[in-house]
């Protein structure tokens, strides 16, 4: 650390940096900036650390990345001391991990909990941000770093009658920390996305009746989740540095890759053998560890989709129910692939009913349950697994105003633009970790891409200090070039044809654009590194 890097915040400025969020990215960002000698304050609306793993405490919540790559890499002590109990840990264990990290690094002393950022204004004359909170505080800081996660603004469907319902309504991302007693209850789950699948397969056996309100079925892949013993943990620990290299060099930040070669170089028998092999792996390798053409080539996608449809059909006893559970309106992998454990088998239980709301939509909450165009369903508890305003939601709700009062909310209401998903023209010194148009918005093992972005932001702030500069902002030309590059890659894939949160299609009025950069996490890292090593071309430094 050089002398300038340890300098205290300038007069009139309370903090060098304010970090919003104390989850996967926020905790690491706090650590890195503190290491740099900066005066930092983190703010989180939750009462504890953990971000996603704090809020999403619904029944069955589980990490879909393998535990041995769902961790921080920078400290061998952390790697040595933490014991993952299984391949895909549950929410409780993931939350404990982030608490363990916060304790170990003594991070809590710089975090203000139970506090929501309600506004941020760029003060031109002082070249800093004024960040206001719901506790009435205003903090002035040089850098504002949002680590709010790409899925943290819950989407609650606007069914009328919320107040009429006599039972309990809970969105999965705001599920009561103490849980809800579902035993013997009539429960309705709205949605069949990755979250709903985890809820449904977990609660189906304990409730009296389960009604699943499905609008669009999913291509879910079975999860293989062995428990780990000391020997397994020792195995993964010994491989830590190799894994770190590996996850940073793959398409989606996992330790597997699209490295089976071209689909077209294989015979039908070879293709089938590979598909069966990666299916048996029981992880997201069936999706982002298969053939590169799956996401771009209609013919290949159709064949892989059919492979999955057969697997689903074989699990359901009632052929009519099976047909409803089989997706046909979009191709495999063009929307987040969920992992499942016993999900399809649930529909063979007598207490579970699949309610198809694709033709007869949900109209309202009633006193006793939910009303669809086809009739009323009496319920005691309604679980909304209806997703998020992804990528942009947490930022557009923060009331951010940049140069000349430019509103980020207004601009993104027209068109979602960013530079590398990390900065936005007109909003100097605002860094948007997991912001739109980066792989961390959706197409990455989150811990890989979030750590990469945090490292980039840290290096950028260090660079500014070493060069006696205080402000960085992408130029319009650089931003246009990034958006163009992003769109070219996105539009060459099949993902843009599927209506989902990936393109913002789940939020009424949201501009449509693939939210996640899909050129690959490794390529993205290279681009970010190049920007850094070349001295930030296309960014105005002052
Ligand atoms: P998703 O994937 O956005 O799923 C939301 C689900 O809710 C999906 O099945 C929606 O159906 C359904 N939904 C939303 N609104 C309605 C209405 N009005 N009526 C019926 N059904 C509705 O969110 P998740 O939380 O499951 O997953 C988000 C990410 O978290 C996931 O991708 C992982 O990365 C972790 P639709 O498909 O829109 O027809």
Coordinates of C-alpha atoms and ligand atoms in Angstrom, one line a residue:
X1 CA 0.0 0.0 0.0
X2 CA 1.5 3.4 -0.9
X3 CA 1.1 6.6 1.0
X4 CA -1.7 8.0 -1.0
X5 CA -3.7 4.7 -0.7
X6 CA -3.8 5.1 3.0
X7 CA -4.8 8.7 3.1
X8 CA -7.9 9.6 5.1
X9 CA -11.1 10.8 3.4
X10 CA -11.0 14.4 2.2
X11 CA -12.5 17.2 4.3
X12 CA -16.2 17.3 3.9
X13 CA -16.4 13.7 2.9
X14 CA -17.4 11.2 5.5
X15 CA -16.2 8.1 3.8
X16 CA -14.0 7.1 0.9
X17 CA -16.6 4.6 -0.1
X18 CA -20.1 3.6 0.8
X19 CA -21.1 0.0 0.0
X20 CA -24.7 -0.9 -0.3
X21 CA -25.3 -4.6 0.6
X22 CA -23.5 -7.0 2.9
X23 CA -24.0 -10.2 0.9
X24 CA -21.5 -12.2 -1.3
X25 CA -20.1 -9.2 -3.1
X26 CA -20.6 -6.6 -0.3
X27 CA -18.6 -8.4 2.3
X28 CA -15.7 -9.0 0.0
X29 CA -15.8 -5.4 -1.3
X30 CA -15.7 -4.1 2.3
X31 CA -12.7 -6.4 3.1
X32 CA -10.8 -5.3 -0.1
X33 CA -11.3 -1.6 0.4
X34 CA -10.4 -1.8 4.1
X35 CA -7.3 -3.6 3.1
X36 CA -6.5 -0.7 0.8
X37 CA -6.7 1.6 3.8
X38 CA -9.9 3.3 2.8
X39 CA -12.5 4.6 5.2
X40 CA -15.6 2.6 4.3
X41 CA -19.2 2.2 5.5
X42 CA -21.5 -0.6 4.4
X43 CA -25.2 -0.4 4.7
X44 CA -27.7 -3.2 4.5
X45 CA -31.5 -3.3 5.0
X46 CA -31.2 -6.7 6.6
X47 CA -30.4 -7.3 10.3
X48 CA -27.5 -9.6 9.4
X49 CA -25.0 -10.3 6.7
X50 CA -25.6 -12.8 3.9
X51 CA -27.7 -10.9 1.3
X52 CA -29.5 -13.5 -0.8
X53 CA -28.9 -16.1 1.8
X54 CA -30.4 -13.9 4.5
X55 CA -33.6 -13.0 2.6
X56 CA -34.4 -16.2 0.8
X57 CA -35.1 -18.3 3.8
X58 CA -38.0 -20.1 2.3
X59 CA -38.4 -23.9 2.7
X60 CA -35.9 -25.8 0.6
X61 CA -33.7 -22.9 -0.5
X62 CA -30.4 -24.3 -1.7
X63 CA -27.3 -23.2 -3.5
X64 CA -27.2 -24.5 -7.1
X65 CA -23.5 -24.2 -7.4
X66 CA -21.2 -26.8 -5.9
X67 CA -20.0 -25.7 -2.4
X68 CA -16.3 -26.2 -3.2
X69 CA -16.5 -23.4 -5.8
X70 CA -19.1 -21.3 -3.9
X71 CA -16.6 -19.5 -1.7
X72 CA -14.0 -16.8 -1.3
X73 CA -10.6 -17.6 -2.7
X74 CA -8.4 -14.9 -1.2
X75 CA -7.8 -16.5 2.2
X76 CA -6.4 -20.0 2.7
X77 CA -7.5 -19.7 6.3
X78 CA -11.1 -19.3 5.3
X79 CA -10.8 -22.2 2.9
X80 CA -9.1 -24.4 5.6
X81 CA -11.5 -23.5 8.5
X82 CA -14.8 -23.8 6.8
X83 CA -16.5 -27.2 6.4
X84 CA -19.1 -27.6 3.8
X85 CA -21.4 -30.5 4.7
X86 CA -22.6 -31.4 1.2
X87 CA -22.2 -30.7 -2.5
X88 CA -25.1 -28.3 -2.7
X89 CA -25.5 -26.6 0.6
X90 CA -28.9 -25.4 1.9
X91 CA -29.7 -21.7 2.7
X92 CA -28.9 -22.1 6.4
X93 CA -25.4 -23.4 5.7
X94 CA -24.7 -20.7 3.1
X95 CA -25.9 -18.0 5.5
X96 CA -23.6 -19.4 8.3
X97 CA -20.7 -19.3 5.9
X98 CA -21.1 -15.6 5.3
X99 CA -21.5 -15.0 9.0
X100 CA -18.3 -17.0 9.6
X101 CA -16.5 -14.8 7.1
X102 CA -17.9 -11.6 8.6
X103 CA -16.7 -12.8 12.1
X104 CA -13.4 -14.0 11.0
X105 CA -12.5 -10.7 9.2
X106 CA -14.2 -8.6 11.8
X107 CA -16.4 -6.9 9.1
X108 CA -19.5 -6.1 11.2
X109 CA -18.0 -3.1 12.8
X110 CA -18.2 -1.2 9.5
X111 CA -21.7 -2.4 8.6
X112 CA -24.9 -0.5 9.5
X113 CA -27.7 -3.0 9.5
X114 CA -31.5 -2.5 9.4
X115 CA -31.0 0.5 7.2
X116 CA -32.1 1.1 3.6
X117 CA -30.5 3.6 1.2
X118 CA -33.3 5.8 0.0
X119 CA -31.4 8.2 -2.3
X120 CA -28.0 9.0 -3.7
X121 CA -27.1 12.4 -5.4
X122 CA -23.9 13.3 -7.1
X123 CA -22.6 16.6 -5.8
X124 CA -20.8 18.2 -8.7
X125 CA -19.1 20.9 -6.7
X126 CA -17.6 18.4 -4.2
X127 CA -17.2 15.5 -6.6
X128 CA -18.8 13.1 -4.2
X129 CA -22.0 11.2 -3.5
X130 CA -24.5 12.2 -0.9
X131 CA -26.2 9.0 0.2
X132 CA -29.3 9.2 2.3
X133 CA -30.9 6.5 4.3
X134 CA -34.3 5.7 5.8
X135 CA -32.8 6.5 9.2
X136 CA -32.5 10.2 8.2
X137 CA -28.7 10.1 7.8
X138 CA -26.8 11.5 4.9
X139 CA -23.3 10.2 4.2
X140 CA -20.9 11.9 1.8
X141 CA -18.6 9.5 0.0
X142 CA -16.2 9.6 -2.9
X143 CA -17.3 6.2 -4.3
X144 CA -20.7 4.6 -4.1
X145 CA -20.6 0.8 -4.7
X146 CA -23.9 -1.1 -5.0
X147 CA -23.5 -4.7 -4.1
X148 CA -27.2 -5.3 -3.9
X149 CA -27.3 -8.5 -5.9
X150 CA -29.1 -9.1 -9.2
X151 CA -32.1 -10.7 -7.6
X152 CA -33.0 -8.7 -4.6
X153 CA -36.1 -6.6 -5.6
X154 CA -39.0 -9.1 -5.3
X155 CA -41.7 -9.1 -7.9
X156 CA -45.1 -9.3 -6.3
X157 CA -47.8 -9.9 -8.9
X158 CA -50.5 -7.1 -8.8
X159 CA -53.4 -9.4 -8.0
X160 CA -56.1 -7.3 -6.2
X161 CA -57.6 -8.3 -2.9
X162 CA -54.3 -8.8 -0.9
X163 CA -55.9 -7.4 2.2
X164 CA -59.0 -9.6 1.9
X165 CA -57.2 -12.9 2.3
X166 CA -57.6 -14.3 5.8
X167 CA -54.6 -16.6 5.7
X168 CA -50.9 -15.9 5.2
X169 CA -49.3 -14.5 2.0
X170 CA -45.5 -14.7 1.8
X171 CA -43.1 -13.9 -1.1
X172 CA -40.2 -16.4 -1.0
X173 CA -37.6 -13.6 -0.9
X174 CA -39.4 -12.1 2.2
X175 CA -40.3 -15.3 3.9
X176 CA -40.6 -15.0 7.7
X177 CA -37.3 -15.8 9.3
X178 CA -39.2 -17.9 11.9
X179 CA -40.9 -19.9 9.1
X180 CA -44.5 -20.6 8.7
X181 CA -46.1 -23.7 10.1
X182 CA -47.4 -25.5 7.0
X183 CA -48.3 -28.8 8.6
X184 CA -51.8 -29.9 7.8
X185 CA -52.4 -26.6 5.8
X186 CA -53.8 -26.0 2.4
X187 CA -51.0 -24.3 0.6
X188 CA -50.8 -22.6 -2.8
X189 CA -47.5 -21.9 -4.5
X190 CA -47.6 -19.4 -7.3
X191 CA -44.9 -19.9 -9.9
X192 CA -42.8 -22.8 -11.1
X193 CA -39.3 -21.2 -11.5
X194 CA -36.1 -22.3 -9.7
X195 CA -37.4 -21.0 -6.4
X196 CA -40.8 -22.5 -6.6
X197 CA -39.4 -25.9 -7.5
X198 CA -37.3 -25.9 -4.3
X199 CA -40.3 -24.9 -2.2
X200 CA -42.7 -27.4 -3.8
X201 CA -40.4 -30.5 -3.5
X202 CA -39.7 -29.6 0.1
X203 CA -43.2 -28.9 1.5
X204 CA -45.3 -31.3 -0.6
X205 CA -45.2 -34.2 1.9
X206 CA -46.0 -32.1 5.0
X207 CA -49.0 -30.1 3.9
X208 CA -52.6 -31.3 3.7
X209 CA -53.1 -30.0 0.2
X210 CA -50.7 -28.3 -2.3
X211 CA -52.0 -26.4 -5.3
X212 CA -49.2 -25.4 -7.7
X213 CA -50.2 -22.5 -10.0
X214 CA -48.1 -22.9 -13.1
X215 CA -48.0 -20.5 -16.0
X216 CA -44.9 -21.8 -17.7
X217 CA -43.3 -25.2 -17.0
X218 CA -39.5 -25.7 -16.6
X219 CA -36.8 -28.0 -17.8
X220 CA -35.5 -29.0 -14.4
X221 CA -32.4 -31.2 -14.1
X222 CA -31.9 -33.7 -11.1
X223 CA -29.5 -32.5 -8.5
X224 CA -27.0 -35.1 -7.1
X225 CA -26.1 -33.9 -3.7
X226 CA -23.8 -36.3 -1.7
X227 CA -22.9 -35.4 1.8
X228 CA -19.2 -34.6 2.4
X229 CA -16.9 -36.2 4.9
X230 CA -13.4 -35.0 6.0
X231 CA -11.8 -36.9 3.2
X232 CA -14.0 -35.1 0.6
X233 CA -13.3 -31.7 2.1
X234 CA -9.5 -32.5 2.2
X235 CA -9.7 -33.4 -1.5
X236 CA -11.4 -30.1 -2.4
X237 CA -9.1 -28.0 -0.2
X238 CA -6.1 -29.5 -1.8
X239 CA -7.4 -28.4 -5.2
X240 CA -8.3 -24.9 -4.2
X241 CA -5.7 -23.0 -6.2
X242 CA -6.4 -25.2 -9.2
X243 CA -10.1 -24.6 -8.9
X244 CA -9.6 -20.9 -8.6
X245 CA -7.7 -20.9 -11.9
X246 CA -10.3 -23.1 -13.5
X247 CA -13.5 -21.2 -12.5
X248 CA -11.9 -18.0 -13.8
X249 CA -11.2 -19.5 -17.2
X250 CA -14.6 -21.1 -18.0
X251 CA -17.7 -19.8 -19.8
X252 CA -19.9 -19.6 -16.7
X253 CA -17.5 -19.5 -13.8
X254 CA -18.0 -23.2 -12.8
X255 CA -15.3 -25.9 -12.8
X256 CA -17.0 -27.4 -15.9
X257 CA -17.2 -25.9 -19.3
X258 CA -18.7 -26.2 -22.8
X259 CA -15.8 -28.5 -23.6
X260 CA -17.4 -31.5 -25.2
X261 CA -16.5 -30.2 -28.7
X262 CA -19.0 -29.4 -31.4
X263 CA -22.3 -31.3 -31.5
X264 CA -21.8 -31.7 -35.2
X265 CA -18.5 -33.6 -34.8
X266 CA -20.3 -36.4 -32.9
X267 CA -22.4 -39.3 -34.0
X268 CA -25.9 -39.5 -32.6
X269 CA -24.8 -42.3 -30.3
X270 CA -21.9 -40.2 -29.0
X271 CA -24.1 -37.2 -28.4
X272 CA -26.5 -39.3 -26.4
X273 CA -23.7 -40.8 -24.4
X274 CA -22.4 -37.3 -23.5
X275 CA -25.9 -36.1 -22.6
X276 CA -26.5 -39.1 -20.4
X277 CA -23.1 -38.6 -18.7
X278 CA -23.6 -34.9 -17.9
X279 CA -27.3 -35.6 -16.9
X280 CA -25.9 -38.1 -14.4
X281 CA -23.5 -35.5 -12.9
X282 CA -26.6 -33.9 -11.4
X283 CA -25.4 -30.3 -11.6
X284 CA -25.7 -27.3 -13.9
X285 CA -23.1 -29.0 -16.1
X286 CA -26.0 -30.3 -18.2
X287 CA -26.6 -26.7 -19.1
X288 CA -23.4 -24.7 -19.1
X289 CA -21.1 -27.7 -19.3
X290 CA -22.5 -29.3 -22.5
X291 CA -22.3 -28.4 -26.1
X292 CA -21.7 -24.7 -27.2
X293 CA -24.4 -25.0 -29.8
X294 CA -27.2 -25.6 -27.3
X295 CA -27.7 -21.9 -26.7
X296 CA -27.3 -20.8 -30.3
X297 CA -28.4 -23.5 -32.7
X298 CA -32.1 -24.2 -33.1
X299 CA -31.6 -27.8 -34.2
X300 CA -29.2 -28.7 -31.5
X301 CA -31.4 -27.0 -28.9
X302 CA -34.5 -28.8 -30.1
X303 CA -32.7 -32.2 -29.7
X304 CA -31.5 -31.4 -26.2
X305 CA -34.9 -30.1 -25.3
X306 CA -36.5 -33.3 -26.4
X307 CA -33.9 -35.3 -24.4
X308 CA -35.1 -33.5 -21.3
X309 CA -38.8 -33.7 -22.1
X310 CA -38.4 -37.6 -22.2
X311 CA -36.8 -37.5 -18.8
X312 CA -39.6 -35.5 -17.4
X313 CA -42.3 -37.6 -19.0
X314 CA -40.8 -40.8 -17.5
X315 CA -41.3 -39.4 -14.0
X316 CA -45.0 -38.6 -14.1
X317 CA -47.7 -41.3 -13.8
X318 CA -50.6 -39.3 -15.2
X319 CA -49.9 -38.6 -18.9
X320 CA -52.1 -35.5 -18.9
X321 CA -50.2 -34.0 -15.9
X322 CA -46.9 -34.9 -17.6
X323 CA -47.9 -33.0 -20.7
X324 CA -48.6 -29.9 -18.7
X325 CA -45.2 -30.2 -17.0
X326 CA -43.3 -30.4 -20.2
X327 CA -42.1 -27.1 -21.7
X328 CA -42.8 -26.5 -25.3
X329 CA -43.0 -22.8 -25.8
X330 CA -39.2 -22.2 -25.4
X331 CA -36.0 -24.2 -25.7
X332 CA -33.9 -25.8 -23.0
X333 CA -31.4 -23.6 -21.3
X334 CA -32.7 -20.3 -22.7
X335 CA -34.0 -19.5 -19.2
X336 CA -32.3 -20.4 -15.9
X337 CA -32.3 -24.2 -15.5
X338 CA -33.4 -25.3 -12.1
X339 CA -32.0 -28.2 -10.3
X340 CA -34.5 -30.5 -8.6
X341 CA -34.7 -33.3 -6.0
X342 CA -38.0 -35.2 -6.3
X343 CA -39.8 -32.3 -7.9
X344 CA -41.6 -34.1 -10.6
X345 CA -42.5 -37.1 -8.3
X346 CA -44.5 -34.7 -6.2
X347 CA -47.1 -34.6 -8.9
X348 CA -47.7 -38.3 -8.3
X349 CA -48.9 -37.6 -4.8
X350 CA -52.7 -37.5 -4.2
X351 CA -52.5 -34.2 -2.1
X352 CA -50.8 -32.2 -4.9
X353 CA -52.7 -30.6 -7.8
X354 CA -51.1 -28.8 -10.8
X355 CA -53.3 -25.8 -11.6
X356 CA -52.5 -24.6 -15.2
X357 CA -53.0 -20.9 -15.2
X358 CA -51.6 -20.3 -18.7
X359 CA -55.1 -20.1 -20.1
X360 CA -57.1 -19.3 -17.0
X361 CA -54.9 -16.7 -15.2
X362 CA -55.0 -15.8 -11.5
X363 CA -57.3 -12.9 -11.1
X364 CA -57.4 -12.0 -7.4
X365 CA -56.8 -13.0 -3.8
X366 CA -60.1 -13.7 -2.2
X367 CA -61.1 -14.0 1.5
X368 CA -60.4 -17.7 1.3
X369 CA -57.8 -18.2 -1.3
X370 CA -57.0 -17.5 -5.0
X371 CA -59.4 -16.9 -7.8
X372 CA -58.5 -17.8 -11.4
X373 CA -60.5 -17.4 -14.5
X374 CA -61.6 -21.0 -14.0
X375 CA -62.7 -20.9 -10.4
X376 CA -61.7 -20.3 -6.7
X377 CA -59.1 -22.3 -4.8
X378 CA -59.5 -22.3 -1.0
X379 CA -56.1 -21.9 0.8
X380 CA -54.6 -21.2 4.2
X381 CA -51.2 -20.1 3.0
X382 CA -50.1 -18.6 -0.3
X383 CA -46.5 -18.6 -1.2
X384 CA -45.5 -16.3 -4.0
X385 CA -42.5 -17.7 -5.8
X386 CA -42.9 -15.1 -8.5
X387 CA -39.3 -13.8 -8.9
X388 CA -37.7 -10.5 -9.1
X389 CA -37.2 -7.3 -10.9
X390 CA -33.7 -8.6 -11.8
X391 CA -30.5 -6.8 -12.5
X392 CA -31.9 -3.3 -12.3
X393 CA -34.6 -3.4 -9.6
X394 CA -32.5 -2.8 -6.6
X395 CA -30.8 0.1 -8.3
X396 CA -33.8 1.8 -9.8
X397 CA -35.5 1.7 -6.4
X398 CA -32.6 3.5 -4.8
X399 CA -33.4 6.9 -6.3
X400 CA -29.9 7.6 -7.7
X401 CA -29.2 11.0 -9.4
X402 CA -26.0 11.6 -11.3
X403 CA -24.6 14.6 -13.1
X404 CA -27.1 17.4 -13.6
X405 CA -29.7 15.5 -11.6
X406 CA -29.9 12.7 -14.2
X407 CA -32.1 9.9 -12.8
X408 CA -30.9 6.3 -13.2
X409 CA -34.4 5.1 -12.8
X410 CA -35.7 7.3 -15.6
X411 CA -32.8 6.4 -17.9
X412 CA -33.2 2.7 -17.4
X413 CA -37.0 3.0 -17.8
X414 CA -36.2 4.0 -21.4
X415 CA -33.2 1.8 -22.1
X416 CA -30.9 -0.3 -19.9
X417 CA -27.3 0.7 -20.7
X418 CA -24.1 0.3 -18.8
X419 CA -20.4 0.0 -19.4
X420 CA -19.1 -3.5 -18.6
X421 CA -22.1 -3.8 -16.2
X422 CA -19.9 -1.9 -13.8
X423 CA -20.4 1.8 -14.4
X424 CA -22.9 4.1 -16.1
X425 CA -22.2 7.2 -18.1
X426 CA -23.5 10.2 -16.2
X427 CA -23.0 8.6 -12.9
X428 CA -19.4 9.1 -11.9
X429 CA -17.8 7.0 -9.2
X430 CA -20.9 4.7 -9.0
X431 CA -19.9 1.1 -9.3
X432 CA -22.7 -1.4 -9.9
X433 CA -21.5 -4.9 -8.9
X434 CA -23.9 -7.4 -10.5
X435 CA -25.4 -4.6 -12.5
X436 CA -27.0 -5.2 -15.9
X437 CA -24.9 -6.3 -18.9
X438 CA -22.2 -8.3 -17.0
X439 CA -22.1 -12.1 -16.6
X440 CA -22.8 -11.7 -12.9
X441 CA -26.4 -10.6 -13.8
X442 CA -27.3 -14.2 -14.4
X443 CA -24.8 -16.2 -16.4
X444 CA -22.2 -17.1 -13.9
X445 CA -21.4 -19.0 -10.7
X446 CA -22.1 -15.9 -8.6
X447 CA -19.0 -16.2 -6.3
X448 CA -16.7 -16.3 -9.3
X449 CA -18.1 -13.3 -11.1
X450 CA -18.7 -11.2 -8.1
X451 CA -15.2 -11.6 -6.8
X452 CA -13.9 -10.7 -10.2
X453 CA -15.9 -7.5 -10.3
X454 CA -15.0 -6.6 -6.7
X455 CA -11.3 -7.1 -7.6
X456 CA -11.8 -4.8 -10.7
X457 CA -13.4 -2.0 -8.6
X458 CA -10.7 -2.3 -6.0
X459 CA -7.9 -2.1 -8.5
X460 CA -9.6 0.8 -10.2
X461 CA -9.9 2.8 -7.0
X462 CA -6.3 2.0 -6.2
X463 CA -5.3 3.1 -9.7
X464 CA -7.1 6.5 -9.2
X465 CA -5.4 7.0 -5.9
X466 CA -2.0 6.2 -7.3
X467 CA -2.5 8.6 -10.1
X468 CA -3.8 11.3 -7.8
X469 CA -7.3 11.3 -9.4
X470 CA -10.6 11.0 -7.7
X471 CA -13.3 10.6 -10.4
X472 CA -13.9 7.9 -13.1
X473 CA -16.8 7.8 -15.5
X474 CA -17.2 5.9 -18.8
X475 CA -17.6 8.0 -21.9
X476 CA -20.8 7.8 -24.0
X477 CA -18.7 6.3 -26.8
X478 CA -17.3 3.5 -24.6
X479 CA -20.8 2.8 -23.2
X480 CA -22.3 2.6 -26.7
X481 CA -19.6 0.3 -27.8
X482 CA -20.2 -2.0 -24.8
X483 CA -23.9 -2.1 -25.3
X484 CA -23.4 -2.8 -29.0
X485 CA -21.0 -5.7 -28.3
X486 CA -23.3 -7.1 -25.6
X487 CA -26.3 -6.9 -28.0
X488 CA -24.5 -8.5 -30.9
X489 CA -23.6 -11.5 -28.7
X490 CA -27.0 -11.7 -27.1
X491 CA -28.9 -11.5 -30.3
X492 CA -26.9 -14.4 -31.8
X493 CA -28.3 -16.7 -29.1
X494 CA -31.7 -18.3 -28.5
X495 CA -32.0 -16.7 -25.1
X496 CA -33.5 -13.4 -26.5
X497 CA -36.5 -15.4 -27.8
X498 CA -37.6 -16.6 -24.4
X499 CA -39.8 -14.5 -22.2
X500 CA -38.4 -14.5 -18.7
X501 CA -36.5 -12.3 -16.2
X502 CA -33.4 -12.9 -18.3
X503 CA -34.7 -10.3 -20.7
X504 CA -36.8 -8.2 -18.3
X505 CA -40.0 -9.6 -19.8
X506 CA -41.4 -10.5 -16.4
X507 CA -41.7 -6.9 -15.4
X508 CA -44.4 -4.8 -17.1
X509 CA -42.9 -1.9 -19.1
X510 CA -39.3 -2.9 -18.5
X511 CA -37.2 -2.4 -21.6
X512 CA -36.3 -5.7 -23.2
X513 CA -32.6 -6.6 -23.4
X514 CA -30.8 -9.7 -22.3
X515 CA -29.7 -8.5 -18.8
X516 CA -26.6 -10.8 -18.6
X517 CA -23.5 -10.5 -20.8
X518 CA -23.3 -13.9 -22.5
X519 CA -19.8 -13.7 -24.1
X520 CA -18.6 -15.8 -21.2
X521 CA -17.2 -15.0 -17.8
X522 CA -13.6 -15.7 -18.9
X523 CA -13.9 -13.4 -21.9
X524 CA -15.5 -10.7 -19.8
X525 CA -12.6 -11.0 -17.3
X526 CA -10.1 -10.6 -20.1
X527 CA -11.9 -7.5 -21.3
X528 CA -12.0 -6.0 -17.8
X529 CA -8.4 -6.8 -17.2
X530 CA -7.4 -5.1 -20.5
X531 CA -9.2 -1.9 -19.6
X532 CA -7.2 -1.9 -16.4
X533 CA -3.8 -2.6 -17.9
X534 CA -4.3 -0.1 -20.7
X535 CA -5.1 2.7 -18.2
X536 CA -8.9 2.8 -18.6
X537 CA -9.3 3.8 -22.3
X538 CA -12.9 5.0 -22.8
X539 CA -13.2 6.2 -19.2
X540 CA -12.8 9.8 -18.3
X541 CA -10.5 10.2 -15.2
X542 CA -10.2 13.5 -13.3
Ligands
LIG1 P1 -38.5 -16.7 -11.8 O1 -37.6 -17.6 -12.4 O2 -38.7 -15.4 -12.3 O3 -39.9 -17.5 -11.6 C1 -41.1 -16.8 -11.3 C2 -42.2 -17.7 -11.5 O4 -43.4 -17.0 -11.1 C3 -42.4 -18.2 -12.9 O5 -42.9 -19.5 -12.9 C4 -43.5 -17.2 -13.4 O6 -44.2 -17.7 -14.5 C5 -44.4 -17.1 -12.2 N1 -45.3 -16.0 -12.2 C6 -44.9 -14.7 -12.1 N2 -46.1 -13.9 -12.2 C7 -47.1 -14.8 -12.3 C8 -48.5 -14.6 -12.4 N3 -49.0 -13.4 -12.4 N4 -49.3 -15.7 -12.5 C9 -48.7 -16.9 -12.4 N5 -47.4 -17.2 -12.4 C10 -46.6 -16.1 -12.3 O7 -38.1 -16.5 -10.2 P2 -37.4 -17.5 -9.2 O8 -37.5 -16.8 -7.9 O9 -38.0 -18.9 -9.3 O10 -36.0 -17.6 -9.7 C11 -35.2 -16.5 -9.8 C12 -33.7 -16.9 -9.8 O11 -33.3 -17.2 -8.4 C13 -33.4 -18.2 -10.5 O12 -33.3 -18.0 -11.8 C14 -32.1 -18.5 -9.8 O13 -31.0 -17.8 -10.4 C15 -32.3 -18.1 -8.4 P3 -43.8 -17.3 -16.0 O14 -42.5 -18.0 -16.2 O15 -43.5 -15.8 -16.0 O16 -44.9 -17.6 -16.9

